mmCIF file of C-alpha atoms in Angstrom:
data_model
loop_
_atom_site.group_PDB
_atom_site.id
_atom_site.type_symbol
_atom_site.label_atom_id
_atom_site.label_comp_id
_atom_site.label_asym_id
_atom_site.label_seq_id
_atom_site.Cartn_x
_atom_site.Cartn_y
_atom_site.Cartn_z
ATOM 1 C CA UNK A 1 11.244 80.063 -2.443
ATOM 2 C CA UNK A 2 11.504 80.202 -6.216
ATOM 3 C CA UNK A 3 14.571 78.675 -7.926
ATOM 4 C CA UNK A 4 15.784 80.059 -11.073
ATOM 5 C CA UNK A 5 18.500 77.726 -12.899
ATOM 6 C CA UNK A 6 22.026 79.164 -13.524
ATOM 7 C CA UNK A 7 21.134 79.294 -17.448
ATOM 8 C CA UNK A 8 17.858 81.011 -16.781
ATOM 9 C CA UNK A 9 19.680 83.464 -14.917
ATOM 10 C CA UNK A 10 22.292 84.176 -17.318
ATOM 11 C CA UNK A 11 19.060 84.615 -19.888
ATOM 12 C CA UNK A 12 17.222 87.158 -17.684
ATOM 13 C CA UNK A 13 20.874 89.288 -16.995
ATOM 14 C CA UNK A 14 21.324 89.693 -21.152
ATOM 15 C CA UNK A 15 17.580 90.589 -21.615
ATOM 16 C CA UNK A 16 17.997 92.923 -18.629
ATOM 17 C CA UNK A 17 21.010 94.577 -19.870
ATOM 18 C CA UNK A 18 19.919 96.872 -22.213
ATOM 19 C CA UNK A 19 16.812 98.286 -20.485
ATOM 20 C CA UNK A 20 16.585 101.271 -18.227
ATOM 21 C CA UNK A 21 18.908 100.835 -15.700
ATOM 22 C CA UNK A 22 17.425 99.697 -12.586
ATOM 23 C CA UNK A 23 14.734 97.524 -14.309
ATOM 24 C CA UNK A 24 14.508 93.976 -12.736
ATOM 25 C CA UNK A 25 12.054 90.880 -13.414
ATOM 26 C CA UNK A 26 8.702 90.230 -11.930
ATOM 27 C CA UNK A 27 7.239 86.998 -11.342
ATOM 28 C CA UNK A 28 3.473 86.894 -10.643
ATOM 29 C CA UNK A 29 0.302 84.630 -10.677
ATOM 30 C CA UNK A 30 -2.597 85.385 -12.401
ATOM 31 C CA UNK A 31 -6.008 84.482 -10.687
ATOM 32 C CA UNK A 32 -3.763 82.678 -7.763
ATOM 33 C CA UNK A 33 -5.564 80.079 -5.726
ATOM 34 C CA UNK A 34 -7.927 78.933 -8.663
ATOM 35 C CA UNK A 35 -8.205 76.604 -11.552
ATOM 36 C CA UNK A 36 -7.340 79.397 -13.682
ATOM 37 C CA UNK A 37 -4.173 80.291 -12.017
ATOM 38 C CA UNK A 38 -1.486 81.521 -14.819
ATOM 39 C CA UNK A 39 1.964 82.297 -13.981
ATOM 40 C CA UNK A 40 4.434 84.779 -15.833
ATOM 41 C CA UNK A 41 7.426 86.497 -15.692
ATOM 42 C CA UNK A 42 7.537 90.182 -16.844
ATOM 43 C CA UNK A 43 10.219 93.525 -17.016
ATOM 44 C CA UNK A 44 10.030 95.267 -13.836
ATOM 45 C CA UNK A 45 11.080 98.642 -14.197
ATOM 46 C CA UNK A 46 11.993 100.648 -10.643
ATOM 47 C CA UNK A 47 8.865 102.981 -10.621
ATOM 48 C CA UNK A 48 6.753 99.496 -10.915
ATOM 49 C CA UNK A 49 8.407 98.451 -7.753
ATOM 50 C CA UNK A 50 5.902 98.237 -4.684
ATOM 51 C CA UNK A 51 6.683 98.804 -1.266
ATOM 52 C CA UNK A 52 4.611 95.232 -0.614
ATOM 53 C CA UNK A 53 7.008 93.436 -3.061
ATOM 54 C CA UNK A 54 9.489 90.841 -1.837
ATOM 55 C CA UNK A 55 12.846 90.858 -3.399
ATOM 56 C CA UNK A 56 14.615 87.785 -4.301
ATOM 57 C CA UNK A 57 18.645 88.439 -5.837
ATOM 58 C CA UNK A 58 20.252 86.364 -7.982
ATOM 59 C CA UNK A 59 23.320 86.633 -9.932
ATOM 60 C CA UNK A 60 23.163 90.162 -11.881
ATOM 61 C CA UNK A 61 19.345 90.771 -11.063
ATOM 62 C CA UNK A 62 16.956 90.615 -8.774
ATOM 63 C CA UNK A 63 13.145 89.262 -8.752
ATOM 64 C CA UNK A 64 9.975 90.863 -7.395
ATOM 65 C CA UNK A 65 6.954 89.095 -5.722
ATOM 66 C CA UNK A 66 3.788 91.252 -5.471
ATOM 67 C CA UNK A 67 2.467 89.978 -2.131
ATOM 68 C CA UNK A 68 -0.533 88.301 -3.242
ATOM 69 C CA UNK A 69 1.387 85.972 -5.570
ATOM 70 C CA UNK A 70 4.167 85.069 -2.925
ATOM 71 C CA UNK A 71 2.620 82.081 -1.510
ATOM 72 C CA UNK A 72 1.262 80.505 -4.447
ATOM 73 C CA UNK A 73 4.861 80.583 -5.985
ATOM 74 C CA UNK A 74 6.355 78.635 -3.240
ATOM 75 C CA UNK A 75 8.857 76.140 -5.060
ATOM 76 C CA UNK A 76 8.081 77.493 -8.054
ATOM 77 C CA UNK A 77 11.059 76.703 -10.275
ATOM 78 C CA UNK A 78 12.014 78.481 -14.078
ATOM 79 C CA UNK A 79 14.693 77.251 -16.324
ATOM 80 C CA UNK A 80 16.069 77.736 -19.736
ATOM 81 C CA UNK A 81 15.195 74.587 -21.912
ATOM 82 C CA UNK A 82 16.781 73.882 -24.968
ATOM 83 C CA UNK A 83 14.069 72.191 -27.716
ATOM 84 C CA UNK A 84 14.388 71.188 -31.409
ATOM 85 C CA UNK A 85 12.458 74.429 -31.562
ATOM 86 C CA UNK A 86 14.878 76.489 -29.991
ATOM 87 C CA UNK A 87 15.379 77.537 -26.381
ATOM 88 C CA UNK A 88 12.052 78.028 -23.900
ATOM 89 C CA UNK A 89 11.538 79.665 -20.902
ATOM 90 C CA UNK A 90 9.749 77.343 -18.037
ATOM 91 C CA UNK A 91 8.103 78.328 -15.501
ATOM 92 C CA UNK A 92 6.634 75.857 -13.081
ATOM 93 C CA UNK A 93 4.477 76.410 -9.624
ATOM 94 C CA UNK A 94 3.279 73.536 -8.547
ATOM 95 C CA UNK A 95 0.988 75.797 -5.949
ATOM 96 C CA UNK A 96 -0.266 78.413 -8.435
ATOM 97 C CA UNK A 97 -3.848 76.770 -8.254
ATOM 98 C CA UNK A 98 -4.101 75.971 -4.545
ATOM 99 C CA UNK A 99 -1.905 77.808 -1.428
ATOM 100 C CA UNK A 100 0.365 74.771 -0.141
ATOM 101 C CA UNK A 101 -0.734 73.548 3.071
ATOM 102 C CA UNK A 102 1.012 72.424 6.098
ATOM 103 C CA UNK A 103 1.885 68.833 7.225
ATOM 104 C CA UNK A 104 -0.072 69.633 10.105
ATOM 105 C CA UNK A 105 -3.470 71.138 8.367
ATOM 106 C CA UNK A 106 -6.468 68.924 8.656
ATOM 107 C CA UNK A 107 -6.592 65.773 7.005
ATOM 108 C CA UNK A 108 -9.293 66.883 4.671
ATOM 109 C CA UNK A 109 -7.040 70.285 3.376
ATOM 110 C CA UNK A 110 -4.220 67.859 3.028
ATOM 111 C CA UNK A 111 -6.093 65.621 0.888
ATOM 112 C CA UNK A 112 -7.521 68.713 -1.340
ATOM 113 C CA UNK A 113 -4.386 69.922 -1.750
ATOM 114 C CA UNK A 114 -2.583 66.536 -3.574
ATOM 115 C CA UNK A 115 -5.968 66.263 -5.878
ATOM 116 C CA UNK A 116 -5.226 69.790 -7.158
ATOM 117 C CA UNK A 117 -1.442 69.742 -7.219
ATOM 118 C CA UNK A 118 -1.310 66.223 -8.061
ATOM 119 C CA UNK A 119 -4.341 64.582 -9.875
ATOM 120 C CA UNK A 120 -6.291 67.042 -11.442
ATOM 121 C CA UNK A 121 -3.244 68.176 -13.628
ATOM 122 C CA UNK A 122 -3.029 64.103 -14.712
ATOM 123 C CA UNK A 123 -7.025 63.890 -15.012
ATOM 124 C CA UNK A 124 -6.655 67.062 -17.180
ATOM 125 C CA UNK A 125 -4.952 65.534 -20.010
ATOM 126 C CA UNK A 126 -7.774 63.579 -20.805
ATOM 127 C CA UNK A 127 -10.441 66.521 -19.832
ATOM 128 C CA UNK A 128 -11.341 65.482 -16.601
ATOM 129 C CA UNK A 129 -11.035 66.321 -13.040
ATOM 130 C CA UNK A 130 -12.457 65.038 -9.355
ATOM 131 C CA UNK A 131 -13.979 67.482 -6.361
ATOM 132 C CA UNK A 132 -13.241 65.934 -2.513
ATOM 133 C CA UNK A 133 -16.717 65.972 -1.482
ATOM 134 C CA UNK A 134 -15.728 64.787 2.285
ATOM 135 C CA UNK A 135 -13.676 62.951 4.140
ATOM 136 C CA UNK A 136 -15.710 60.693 6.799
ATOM 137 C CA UNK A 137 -15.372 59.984 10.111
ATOM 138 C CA UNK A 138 -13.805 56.179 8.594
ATOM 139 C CA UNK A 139 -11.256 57.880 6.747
ATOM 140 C CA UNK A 140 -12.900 57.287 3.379
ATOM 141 C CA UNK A 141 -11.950 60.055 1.006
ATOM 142 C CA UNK A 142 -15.609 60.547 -1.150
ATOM 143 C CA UNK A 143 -14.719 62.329 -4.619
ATOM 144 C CA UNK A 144 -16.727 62.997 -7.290
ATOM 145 C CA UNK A 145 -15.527 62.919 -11.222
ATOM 146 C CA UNK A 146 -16.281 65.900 -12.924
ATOM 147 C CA UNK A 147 -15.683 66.717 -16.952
ATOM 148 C CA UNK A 148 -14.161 64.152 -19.514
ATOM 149 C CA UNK A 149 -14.480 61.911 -16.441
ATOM 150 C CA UNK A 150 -18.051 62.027 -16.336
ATOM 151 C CA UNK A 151 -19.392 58.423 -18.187
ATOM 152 C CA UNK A 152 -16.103 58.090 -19.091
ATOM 153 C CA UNK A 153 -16.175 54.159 -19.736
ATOM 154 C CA UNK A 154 -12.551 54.207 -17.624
ATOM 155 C CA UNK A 155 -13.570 55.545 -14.588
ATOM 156 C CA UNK A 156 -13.161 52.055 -12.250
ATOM 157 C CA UNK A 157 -9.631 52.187 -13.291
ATOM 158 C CA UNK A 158 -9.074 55.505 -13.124
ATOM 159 C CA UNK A 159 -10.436 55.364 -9.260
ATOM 160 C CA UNK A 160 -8.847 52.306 -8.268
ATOM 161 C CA UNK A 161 -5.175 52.349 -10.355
ATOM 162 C CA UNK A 162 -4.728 55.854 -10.123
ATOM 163 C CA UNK A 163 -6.849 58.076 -7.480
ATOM 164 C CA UNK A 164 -6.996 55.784 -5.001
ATOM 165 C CA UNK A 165 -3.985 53.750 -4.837
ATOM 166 C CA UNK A 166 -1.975 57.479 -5.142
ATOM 167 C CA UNK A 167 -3.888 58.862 -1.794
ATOM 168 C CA UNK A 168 -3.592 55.511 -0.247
ATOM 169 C CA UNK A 169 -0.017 56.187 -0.671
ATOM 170 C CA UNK A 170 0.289 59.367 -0.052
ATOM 171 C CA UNK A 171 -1.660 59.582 2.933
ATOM 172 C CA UNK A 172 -0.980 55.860 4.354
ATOM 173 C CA UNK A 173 -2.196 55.384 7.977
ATOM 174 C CA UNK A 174 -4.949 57.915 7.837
ATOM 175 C CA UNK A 175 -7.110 57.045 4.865
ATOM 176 C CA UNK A 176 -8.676 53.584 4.445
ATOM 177 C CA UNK A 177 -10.648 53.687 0.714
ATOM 178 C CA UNK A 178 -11.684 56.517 -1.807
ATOM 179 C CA UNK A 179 -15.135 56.113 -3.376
ATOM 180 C CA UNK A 180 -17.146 57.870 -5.921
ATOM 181 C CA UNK A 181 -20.475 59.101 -5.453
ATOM 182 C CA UNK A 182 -20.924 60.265 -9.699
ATOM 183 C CA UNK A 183 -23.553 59.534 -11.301
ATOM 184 C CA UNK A 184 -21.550 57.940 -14.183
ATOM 185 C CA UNK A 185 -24.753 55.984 -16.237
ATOM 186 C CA UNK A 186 -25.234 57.811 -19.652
ATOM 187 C CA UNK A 187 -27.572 60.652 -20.378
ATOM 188 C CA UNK A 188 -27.986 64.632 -20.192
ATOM 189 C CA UNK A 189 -25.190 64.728 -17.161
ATOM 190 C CA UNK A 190 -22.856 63.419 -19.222
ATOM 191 C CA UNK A 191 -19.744 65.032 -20.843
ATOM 192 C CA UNK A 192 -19.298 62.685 -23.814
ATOM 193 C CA UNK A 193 -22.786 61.769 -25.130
#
């Protein structure tokens, strides 16, 4: 469920040793299931423990889960890195923002689920982002840009390069085109004026 690196874990068993015995990490989402969704990794001392929490052990410690966050930190992952800066602490869950869905879940949740895992982190960069509006009956995935996106004078290349060639890919057999229904000509709708 969440894989902490052999070097992490050595780093969480030397800041654990000196604390009150007992005291283990917790690793938690903030605002789960949003665009907001902000993941950390805090002390856990014994009396914090809740009944609710799911234990994970690892070599000289052992993680908590408050129930809520569990399913948003599905393959999360948090490593040690060493930088020019000095060492950081990583902590990435790539469902923070959206519950993972099954292989089997409509086409339509599948599809929502790879634009906020997937492309809204990449559109982000550049202060951007899309909403699925529908998926019709033709398999036609109908987005709309939102943000930095919004007039941007790269859009037709962002759509056809990036969006749609990546759910073409990813969902190959069951969608035929992605098209955008924004209103992309300059004026008061517009991000960048």
């Amino acid at each position: 469920m969440i894989e902490i690196t052999p070097v992490a874990q050595a780093h969480f068993a030397k800041l654990l040793a000196p604390q009150k015995e007992g005291t283990n990490i917790r690793v938690f989402v903030i605002n789960p299931g949003t665009p907001k969704a902000e993941c950390g990794v805090s002390y856990c001392p014994p009396e914090a423990v809740e009944e609710s929490d799911t234990r994970l052990s690892f070599e000289g410690f052992d993680a908590l889960v408050d129930e809520v966050s569990l399913p948003f930190l599905e393959e999360a992952f948090v490593d040690l890195v060493e930088e020019d800066t000095g060492t950081q602490l990583t902590l990435k869950a790539p469902n923070a923002k959206m519950r993972k869905v099954n292989d089997d879940a409509p086409l339509i949740e599948r599809v929502e689920y790879v634009i906020q895992v997937q492309i809204n982190p990449q559109l982000a960069s550049h202060g951007g982002f899309i909403k699925l509006i529908e998926v019709t009956e033709d398999q036609v995935a109908v987005i709309e840009f939102g943000g930095g996106c919004n007039g941007c004078s790269q859009v037709d290349l962002t759509l056809k390069e990036g969006i749609e060639k990546e759910l073409l890919e990813e969902f190959s057999g069951e969608l035929n085109a992605v098209r955008d229904v924004t209103e992309h000509a300059q004026g008061d709708h517009s991000f960048y004026k």
